[in-house]
mmCIF file of C-alpha atoms (C1' of nucleotides) in Angstrom:
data_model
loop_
_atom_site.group_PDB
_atom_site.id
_atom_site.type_symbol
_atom_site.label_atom_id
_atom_site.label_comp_id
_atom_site.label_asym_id
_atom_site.label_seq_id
_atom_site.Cartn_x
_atom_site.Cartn_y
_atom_site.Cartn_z
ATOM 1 C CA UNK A 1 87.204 80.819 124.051
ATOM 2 C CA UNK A 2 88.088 82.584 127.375
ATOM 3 C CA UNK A 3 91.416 83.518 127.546
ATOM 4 C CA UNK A 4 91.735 82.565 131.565
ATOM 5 C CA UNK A 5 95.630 83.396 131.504
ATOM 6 C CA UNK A 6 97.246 85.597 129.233
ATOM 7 C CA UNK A 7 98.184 88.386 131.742
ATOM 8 C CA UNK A 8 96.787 92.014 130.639
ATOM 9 C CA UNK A 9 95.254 91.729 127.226
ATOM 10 C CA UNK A 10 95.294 95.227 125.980
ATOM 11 C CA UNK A 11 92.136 97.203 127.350
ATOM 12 C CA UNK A 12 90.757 100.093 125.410
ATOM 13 C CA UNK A 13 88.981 102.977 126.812
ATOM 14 C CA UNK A 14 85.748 104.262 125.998
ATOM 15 C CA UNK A 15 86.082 106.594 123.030
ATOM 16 C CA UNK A 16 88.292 103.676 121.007
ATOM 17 C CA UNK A 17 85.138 101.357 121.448
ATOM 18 C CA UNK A 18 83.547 104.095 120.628
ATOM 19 C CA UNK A 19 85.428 105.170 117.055
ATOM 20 C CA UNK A 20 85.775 101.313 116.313
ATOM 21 C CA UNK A 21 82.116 100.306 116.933
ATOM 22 C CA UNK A 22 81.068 103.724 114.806
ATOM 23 C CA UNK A 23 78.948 105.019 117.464
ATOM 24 C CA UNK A 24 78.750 107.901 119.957
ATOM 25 C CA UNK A 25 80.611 107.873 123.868
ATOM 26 C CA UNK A 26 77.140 108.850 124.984
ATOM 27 C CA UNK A 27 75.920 105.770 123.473
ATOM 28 C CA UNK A 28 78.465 103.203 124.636
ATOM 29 C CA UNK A 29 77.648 104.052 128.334
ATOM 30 C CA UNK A 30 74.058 103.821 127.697
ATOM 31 C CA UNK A 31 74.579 100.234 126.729
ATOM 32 C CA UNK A 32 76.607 99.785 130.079
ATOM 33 C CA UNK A 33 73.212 101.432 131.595
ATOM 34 C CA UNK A 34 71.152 99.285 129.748
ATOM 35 C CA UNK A 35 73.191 96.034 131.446
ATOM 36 C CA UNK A 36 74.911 95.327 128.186
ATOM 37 C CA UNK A 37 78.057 95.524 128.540
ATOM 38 C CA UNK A 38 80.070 95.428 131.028
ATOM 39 C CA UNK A 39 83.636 97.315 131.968
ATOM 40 C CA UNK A 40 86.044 96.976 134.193
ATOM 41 C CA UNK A 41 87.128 100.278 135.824
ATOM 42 C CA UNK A 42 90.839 102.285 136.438
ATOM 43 C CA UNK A 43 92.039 103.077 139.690
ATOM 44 C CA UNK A 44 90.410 106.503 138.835
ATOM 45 C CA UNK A 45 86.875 105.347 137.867
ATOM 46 C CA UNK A 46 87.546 105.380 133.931
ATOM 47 C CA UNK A 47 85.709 102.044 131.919
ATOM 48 C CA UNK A 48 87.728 99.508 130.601
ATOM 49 C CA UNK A 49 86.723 97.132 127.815
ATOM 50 C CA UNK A 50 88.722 94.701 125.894
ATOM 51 C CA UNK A 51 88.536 94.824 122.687
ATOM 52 C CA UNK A 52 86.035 92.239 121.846
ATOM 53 C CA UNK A 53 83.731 95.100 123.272
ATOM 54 C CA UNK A 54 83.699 96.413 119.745
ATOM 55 C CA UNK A 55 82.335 93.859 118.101
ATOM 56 C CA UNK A 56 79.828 93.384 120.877
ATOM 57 C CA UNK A 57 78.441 97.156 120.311
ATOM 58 C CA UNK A 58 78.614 96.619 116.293
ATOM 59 C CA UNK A 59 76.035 92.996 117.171
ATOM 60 C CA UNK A 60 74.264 95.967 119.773
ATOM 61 C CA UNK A 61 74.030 98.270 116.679
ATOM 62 C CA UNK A 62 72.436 95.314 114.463
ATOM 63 C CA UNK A 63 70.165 94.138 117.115
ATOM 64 C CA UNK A 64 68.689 97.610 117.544
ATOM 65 C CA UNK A 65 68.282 98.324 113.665
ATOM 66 C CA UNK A 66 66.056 95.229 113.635
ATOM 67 C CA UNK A 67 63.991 96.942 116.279
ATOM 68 C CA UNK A 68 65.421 94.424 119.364
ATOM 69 C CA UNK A 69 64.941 96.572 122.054
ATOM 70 C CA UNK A 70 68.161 96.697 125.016
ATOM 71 C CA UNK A 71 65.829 94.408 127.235
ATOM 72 C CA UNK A 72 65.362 91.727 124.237
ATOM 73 C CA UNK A 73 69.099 92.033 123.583
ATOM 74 C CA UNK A 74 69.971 91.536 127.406
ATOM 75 C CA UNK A 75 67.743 88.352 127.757
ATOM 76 C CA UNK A 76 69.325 86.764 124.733
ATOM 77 C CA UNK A 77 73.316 87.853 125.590
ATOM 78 C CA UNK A 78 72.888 84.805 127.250
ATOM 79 C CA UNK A 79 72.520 82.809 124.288
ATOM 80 C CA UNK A 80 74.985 84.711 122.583
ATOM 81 C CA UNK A 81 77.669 83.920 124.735
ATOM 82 C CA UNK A 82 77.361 80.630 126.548
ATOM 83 C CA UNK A 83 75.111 78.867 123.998
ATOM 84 C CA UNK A 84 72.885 77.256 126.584
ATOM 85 C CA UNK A 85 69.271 78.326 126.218
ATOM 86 C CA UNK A 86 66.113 77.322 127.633
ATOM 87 C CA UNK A 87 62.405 76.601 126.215
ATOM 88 C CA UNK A 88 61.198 80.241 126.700
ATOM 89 C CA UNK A 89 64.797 81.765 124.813
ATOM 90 C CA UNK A 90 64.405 80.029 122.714
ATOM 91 C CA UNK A 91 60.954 80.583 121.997
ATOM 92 C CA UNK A 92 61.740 84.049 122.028
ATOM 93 C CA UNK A 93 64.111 83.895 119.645
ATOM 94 C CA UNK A 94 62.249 82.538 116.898
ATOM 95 C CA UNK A 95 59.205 85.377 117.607
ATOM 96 C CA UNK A 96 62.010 87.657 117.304
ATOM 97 C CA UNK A 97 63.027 86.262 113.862
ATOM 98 C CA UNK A 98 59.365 86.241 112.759
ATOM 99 C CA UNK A 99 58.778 89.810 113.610
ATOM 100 C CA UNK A 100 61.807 91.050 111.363
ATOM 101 C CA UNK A 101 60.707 88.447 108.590
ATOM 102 C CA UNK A 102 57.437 90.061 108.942
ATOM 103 C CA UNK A 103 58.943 93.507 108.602
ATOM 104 C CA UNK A 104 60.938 92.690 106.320
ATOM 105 C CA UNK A 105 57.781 91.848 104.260
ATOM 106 C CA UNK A 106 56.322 94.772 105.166
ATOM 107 C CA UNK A 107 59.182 96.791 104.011
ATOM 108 C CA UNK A 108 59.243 94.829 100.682
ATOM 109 C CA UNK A 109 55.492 95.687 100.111
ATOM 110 C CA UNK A 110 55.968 99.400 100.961
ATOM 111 C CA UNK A 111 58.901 99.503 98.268
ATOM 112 C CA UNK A 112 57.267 97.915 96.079
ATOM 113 C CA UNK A 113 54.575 100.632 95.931
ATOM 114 C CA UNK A 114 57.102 103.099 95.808
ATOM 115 C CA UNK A 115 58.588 101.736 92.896
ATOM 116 C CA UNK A 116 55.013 101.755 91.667
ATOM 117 C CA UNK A 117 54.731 105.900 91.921
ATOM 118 C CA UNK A 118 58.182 106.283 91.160
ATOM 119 C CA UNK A 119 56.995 104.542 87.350
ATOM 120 C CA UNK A 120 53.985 106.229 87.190
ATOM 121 C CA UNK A 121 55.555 109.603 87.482
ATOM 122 C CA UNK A 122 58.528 109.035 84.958
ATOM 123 C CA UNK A 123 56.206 108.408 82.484
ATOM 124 C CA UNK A 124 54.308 111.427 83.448
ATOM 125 C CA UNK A 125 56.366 114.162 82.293
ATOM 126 C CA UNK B 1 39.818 110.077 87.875
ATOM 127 C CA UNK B 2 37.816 112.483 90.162
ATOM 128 C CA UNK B 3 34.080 112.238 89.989
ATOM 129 C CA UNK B 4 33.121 116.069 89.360
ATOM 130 C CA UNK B 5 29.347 115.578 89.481
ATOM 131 C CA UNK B 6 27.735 112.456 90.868
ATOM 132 C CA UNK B 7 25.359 113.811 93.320
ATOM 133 C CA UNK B 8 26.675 112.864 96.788
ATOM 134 C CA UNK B 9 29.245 110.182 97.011
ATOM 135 C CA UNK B 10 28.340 108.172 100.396
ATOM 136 C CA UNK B 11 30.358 109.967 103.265
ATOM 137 C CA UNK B 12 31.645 107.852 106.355
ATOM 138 C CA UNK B 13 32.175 109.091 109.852
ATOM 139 C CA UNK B 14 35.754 108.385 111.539
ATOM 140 C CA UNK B 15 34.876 105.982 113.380
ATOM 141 C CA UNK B 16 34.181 103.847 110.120
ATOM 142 C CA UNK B 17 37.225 105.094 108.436
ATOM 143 C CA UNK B 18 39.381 103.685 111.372
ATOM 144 C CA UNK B 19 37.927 100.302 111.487
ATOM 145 C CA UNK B 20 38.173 99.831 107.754
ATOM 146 C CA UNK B 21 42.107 100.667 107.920
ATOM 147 C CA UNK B 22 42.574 98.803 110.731
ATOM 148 C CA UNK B 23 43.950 101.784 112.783
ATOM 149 C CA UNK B 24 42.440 104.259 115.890
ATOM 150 C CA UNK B 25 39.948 106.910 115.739
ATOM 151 C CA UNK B 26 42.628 109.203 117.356
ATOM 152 C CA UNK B 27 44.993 108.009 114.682
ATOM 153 C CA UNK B 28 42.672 109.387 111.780
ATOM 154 C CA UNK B 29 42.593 112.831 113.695
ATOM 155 C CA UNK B 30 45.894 113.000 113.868
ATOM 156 C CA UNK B 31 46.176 112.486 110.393
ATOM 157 C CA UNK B 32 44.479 115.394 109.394
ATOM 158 C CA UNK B 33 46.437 117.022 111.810
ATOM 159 C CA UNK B 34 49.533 116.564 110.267
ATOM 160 C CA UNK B 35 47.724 117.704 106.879
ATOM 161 C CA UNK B 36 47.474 114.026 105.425
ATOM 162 C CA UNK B 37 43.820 113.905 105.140
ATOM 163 C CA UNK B 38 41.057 116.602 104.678
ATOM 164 C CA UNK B 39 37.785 115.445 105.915
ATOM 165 C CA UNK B 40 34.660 117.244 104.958
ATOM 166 C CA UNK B 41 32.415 118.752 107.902
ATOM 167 C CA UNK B 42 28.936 117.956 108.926
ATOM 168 C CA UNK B 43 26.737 120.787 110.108
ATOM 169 C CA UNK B 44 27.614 119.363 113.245
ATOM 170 C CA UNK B 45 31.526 119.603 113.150
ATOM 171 C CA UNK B 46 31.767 115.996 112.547
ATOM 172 C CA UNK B 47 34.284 114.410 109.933
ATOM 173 C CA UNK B 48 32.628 113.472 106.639
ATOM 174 C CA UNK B 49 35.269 111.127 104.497
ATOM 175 C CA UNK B 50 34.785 109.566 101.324
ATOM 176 C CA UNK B 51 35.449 106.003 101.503
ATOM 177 C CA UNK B 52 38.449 105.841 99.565
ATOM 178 C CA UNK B 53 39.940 107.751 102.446
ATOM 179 C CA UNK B 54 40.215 104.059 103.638
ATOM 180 C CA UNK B 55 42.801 103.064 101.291
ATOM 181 C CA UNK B 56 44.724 106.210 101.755
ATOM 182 C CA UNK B 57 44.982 105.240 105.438
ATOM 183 C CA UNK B 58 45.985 102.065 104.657
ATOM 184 C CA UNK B 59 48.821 103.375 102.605
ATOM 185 C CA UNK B 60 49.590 105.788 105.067
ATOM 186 C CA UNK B 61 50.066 102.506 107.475
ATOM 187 C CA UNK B 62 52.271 101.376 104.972
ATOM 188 C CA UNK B 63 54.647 104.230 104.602
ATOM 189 C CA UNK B 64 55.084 104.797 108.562
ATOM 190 C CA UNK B 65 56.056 100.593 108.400
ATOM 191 C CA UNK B 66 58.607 101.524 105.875
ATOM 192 C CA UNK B 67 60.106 104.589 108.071
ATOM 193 C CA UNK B 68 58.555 107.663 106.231
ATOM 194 C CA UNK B 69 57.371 110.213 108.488
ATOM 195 C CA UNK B 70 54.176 112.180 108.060
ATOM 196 C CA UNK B 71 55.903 115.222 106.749
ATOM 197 C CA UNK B 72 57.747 113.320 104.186
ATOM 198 C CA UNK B 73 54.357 111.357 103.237
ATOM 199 C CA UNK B 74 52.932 115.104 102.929
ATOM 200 C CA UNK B 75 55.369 115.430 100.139
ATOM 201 C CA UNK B 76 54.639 112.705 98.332
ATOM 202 C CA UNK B 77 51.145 113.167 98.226
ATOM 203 C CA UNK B 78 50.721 115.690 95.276
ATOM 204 C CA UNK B 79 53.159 112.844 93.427
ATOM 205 C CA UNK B 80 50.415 110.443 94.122
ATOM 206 C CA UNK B 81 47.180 112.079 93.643
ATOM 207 C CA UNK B 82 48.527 114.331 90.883
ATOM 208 C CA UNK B 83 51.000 112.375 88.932
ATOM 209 C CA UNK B 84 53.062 115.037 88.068
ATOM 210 C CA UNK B 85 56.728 115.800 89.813
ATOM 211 C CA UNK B 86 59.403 118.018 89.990
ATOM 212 C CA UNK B 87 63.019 117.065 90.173
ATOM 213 C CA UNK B 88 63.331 117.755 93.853
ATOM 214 C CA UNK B 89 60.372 115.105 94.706
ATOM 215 C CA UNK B 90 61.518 112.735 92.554
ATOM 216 C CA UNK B 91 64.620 113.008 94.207
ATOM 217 C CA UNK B 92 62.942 112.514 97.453
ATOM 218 C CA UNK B 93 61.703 109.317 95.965
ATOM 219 C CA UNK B 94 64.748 107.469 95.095
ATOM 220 C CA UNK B 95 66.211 108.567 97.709
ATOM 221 C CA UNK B 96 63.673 107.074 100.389
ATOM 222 C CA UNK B 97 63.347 104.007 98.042
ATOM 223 C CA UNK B 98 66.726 103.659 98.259
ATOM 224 C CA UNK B 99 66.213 104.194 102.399
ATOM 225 C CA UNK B 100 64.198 101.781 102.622
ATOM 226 C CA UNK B 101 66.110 99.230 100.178
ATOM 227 C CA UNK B 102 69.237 99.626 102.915
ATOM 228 C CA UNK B 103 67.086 98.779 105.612
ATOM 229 C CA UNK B 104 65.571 95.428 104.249
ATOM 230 C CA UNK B 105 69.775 94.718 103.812
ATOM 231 C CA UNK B 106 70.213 95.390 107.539
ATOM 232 C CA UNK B 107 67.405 93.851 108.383
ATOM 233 C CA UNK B 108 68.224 90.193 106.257
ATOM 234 C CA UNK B 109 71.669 90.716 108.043
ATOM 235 C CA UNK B 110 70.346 90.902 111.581
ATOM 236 C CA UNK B 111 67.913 87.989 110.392
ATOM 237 C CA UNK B 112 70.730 85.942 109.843
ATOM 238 C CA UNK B 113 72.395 86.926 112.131
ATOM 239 C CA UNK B 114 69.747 85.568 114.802
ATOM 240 C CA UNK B 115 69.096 82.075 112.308
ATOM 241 C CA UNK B 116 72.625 81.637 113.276
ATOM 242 C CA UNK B 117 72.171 81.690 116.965
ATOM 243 C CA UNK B 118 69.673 79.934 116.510
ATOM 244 C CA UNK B 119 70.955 77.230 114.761
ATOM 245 C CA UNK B 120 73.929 77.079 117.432
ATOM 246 C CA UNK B 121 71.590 76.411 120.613
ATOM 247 C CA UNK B 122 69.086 74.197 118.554
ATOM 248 C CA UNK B 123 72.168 71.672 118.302
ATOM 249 C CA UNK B 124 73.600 72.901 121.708
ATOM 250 C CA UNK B 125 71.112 70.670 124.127
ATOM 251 C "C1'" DC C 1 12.194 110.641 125.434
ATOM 252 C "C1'" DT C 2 16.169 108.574 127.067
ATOM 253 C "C1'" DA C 3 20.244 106.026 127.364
ATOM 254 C "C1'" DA C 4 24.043 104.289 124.915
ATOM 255 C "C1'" DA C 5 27.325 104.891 121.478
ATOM 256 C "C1'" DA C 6 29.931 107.840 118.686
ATOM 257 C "C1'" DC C 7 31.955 112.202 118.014
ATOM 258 C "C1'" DC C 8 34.230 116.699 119.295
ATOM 259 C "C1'" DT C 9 38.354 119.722 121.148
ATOM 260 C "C1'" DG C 10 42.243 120.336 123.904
ATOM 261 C "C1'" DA C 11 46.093 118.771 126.329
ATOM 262 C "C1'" DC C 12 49.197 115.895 128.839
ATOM 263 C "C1'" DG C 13 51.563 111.091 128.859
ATOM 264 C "C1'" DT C 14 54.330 107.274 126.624
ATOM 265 C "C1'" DT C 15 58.272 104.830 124.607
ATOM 266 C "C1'" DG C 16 63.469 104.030 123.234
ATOM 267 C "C1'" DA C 17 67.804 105.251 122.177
ATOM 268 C "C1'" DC C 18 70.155 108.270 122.640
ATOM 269 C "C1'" DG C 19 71.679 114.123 122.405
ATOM 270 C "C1'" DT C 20 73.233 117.701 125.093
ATOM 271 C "C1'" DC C 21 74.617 120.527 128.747
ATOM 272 C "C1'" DA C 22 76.812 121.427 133.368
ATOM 273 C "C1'" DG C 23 80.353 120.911 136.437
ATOM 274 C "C1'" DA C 24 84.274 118.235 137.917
ATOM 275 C "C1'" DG C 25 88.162 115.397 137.556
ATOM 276 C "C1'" DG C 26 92.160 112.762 134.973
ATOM 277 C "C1'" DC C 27 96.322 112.344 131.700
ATOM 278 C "C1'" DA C 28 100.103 112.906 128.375
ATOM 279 C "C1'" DA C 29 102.904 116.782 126.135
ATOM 280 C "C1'" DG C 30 105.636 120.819 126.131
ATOM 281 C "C1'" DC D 1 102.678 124.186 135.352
ATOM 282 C "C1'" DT D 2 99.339 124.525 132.138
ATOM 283 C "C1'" DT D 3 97.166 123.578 128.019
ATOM 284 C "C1'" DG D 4 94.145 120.562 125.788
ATOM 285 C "C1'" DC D 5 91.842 116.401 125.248
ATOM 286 C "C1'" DC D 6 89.486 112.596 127.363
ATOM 287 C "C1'" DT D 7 86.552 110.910 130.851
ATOM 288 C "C1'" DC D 8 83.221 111.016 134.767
ATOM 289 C "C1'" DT D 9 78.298 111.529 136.879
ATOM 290 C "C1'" DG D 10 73.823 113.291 136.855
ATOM 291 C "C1'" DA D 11 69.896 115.043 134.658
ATOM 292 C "C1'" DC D 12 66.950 117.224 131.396
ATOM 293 C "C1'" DG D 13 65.698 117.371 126.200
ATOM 294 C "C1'" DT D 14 64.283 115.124 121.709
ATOM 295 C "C1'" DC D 15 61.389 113.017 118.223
ATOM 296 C "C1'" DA D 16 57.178 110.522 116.150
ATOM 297 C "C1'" DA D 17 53.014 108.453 116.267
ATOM 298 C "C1'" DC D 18 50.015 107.986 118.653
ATOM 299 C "C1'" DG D 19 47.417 106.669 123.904
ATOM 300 C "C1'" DT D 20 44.618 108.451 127.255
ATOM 301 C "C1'" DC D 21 41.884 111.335 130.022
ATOM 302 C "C1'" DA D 22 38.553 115.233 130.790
ATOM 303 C "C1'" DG D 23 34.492 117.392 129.759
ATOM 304 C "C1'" DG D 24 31.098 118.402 126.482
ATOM 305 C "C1'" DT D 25 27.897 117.665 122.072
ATOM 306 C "C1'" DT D 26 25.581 114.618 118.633
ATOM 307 C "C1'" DT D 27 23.622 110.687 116.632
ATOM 308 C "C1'" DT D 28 21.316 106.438 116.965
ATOM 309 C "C1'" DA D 29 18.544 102.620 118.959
ATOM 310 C "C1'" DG D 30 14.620 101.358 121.496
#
DNA sequence: CTAAAACCTGACGTTGACGTCAGAGGCAAG
DNA sequence: CTTGCCTCTGACGTCAACGTCAGGTTTTAG
């Protein structure tokens, strides 16, 4: 829900996104780079973000560990915040989702070996 | 088991190597390059491999899917060919296992993560 | 014998998400 | 006022696993 009102709700500059989200200034305005997220500036050029930003950059930080790259995330912010998606979104949502299944297969399998040599030499003294 | 005598064991060229694993011929040379796989040498200069050198690059494949790098698969090799460890590898071990384990968590997360957003624009028309 | 296909050694290019450094403001405290 | 921390804009550096190109040799098929 968009708060349309609600006069000044408490904006946060860049290095308390950055300390709540867990994640480096340097990365935070790469995102902005990247299209995003947005700020708003000060009078003096400084980015402001409300505090929902934080959350945003920890979905950012999720996206990017299941190897979404910034131009994947961008095309589905959409999506994310308005809910409306077309045919080709949507498509590309669910290729997304196979690809991590898929990985996440392919991680399974690889741990699964590892396990394997990890057995095989604690029985080998 | 190594096969000590066996009068010549049918050598492959790269070329055959890398179709076999499913991976470039400039893959397999880099391979060797980063000390994962010793080829033998025709009179010639070209690389001789045995053909079990397929499965190694398939398991190679494997590790790079699951994160390792080269140098780390470098360590591991001895454990797999030889058997034997010493603490620190074994260390090394778990402690990639245990890697890997943390990124199949992430990974489920971000897949549900999407299934949700999915779900919300398969009933939002 | 010859042409195509495969192989060789460098060596530079690519990709993505940042790290890092330089130089220049901005902002609250004492 | 000044000290110290935060922020700004470029812009180059990084890392890993290759891709790709150049220019030359070797093997194979006909």
């Amino acid at each position: 829900m968009t708060v349309t009102q609600a006069a000044a709700e408490r904006l946060v500059r860049i290095g308390e996104v950055a300390r709540g989200a867990g994640v480096s200034v340097r990365a935070v305005r790469y995102y902005e780079q990247q299209g995003l997220l947005i700020a708003e500036r000060s009078p003096s050029g400084q980015r402001l973000y409300r505090q929902d930003a934080v959350a945003l950059v920890r979905f950012f930080q999720q996206m990017f560990a299941a190897g979404l790259t910034s131009r994947r995330i961008t095309e589905l912010l959409p999506c994310w915040d308005s809910g409306h998606t077309d045919a080709e979104q949507r498509a590309m949502l669910r290729a997304e989702r196979d690809r991590i299944q898929a990985k996440v297969d392919d991680l399974q399998t690889a741990l699964d070996r590892l396990d394997e040599i990890i057995a095989i030499t604690d029985t080998h003294p």
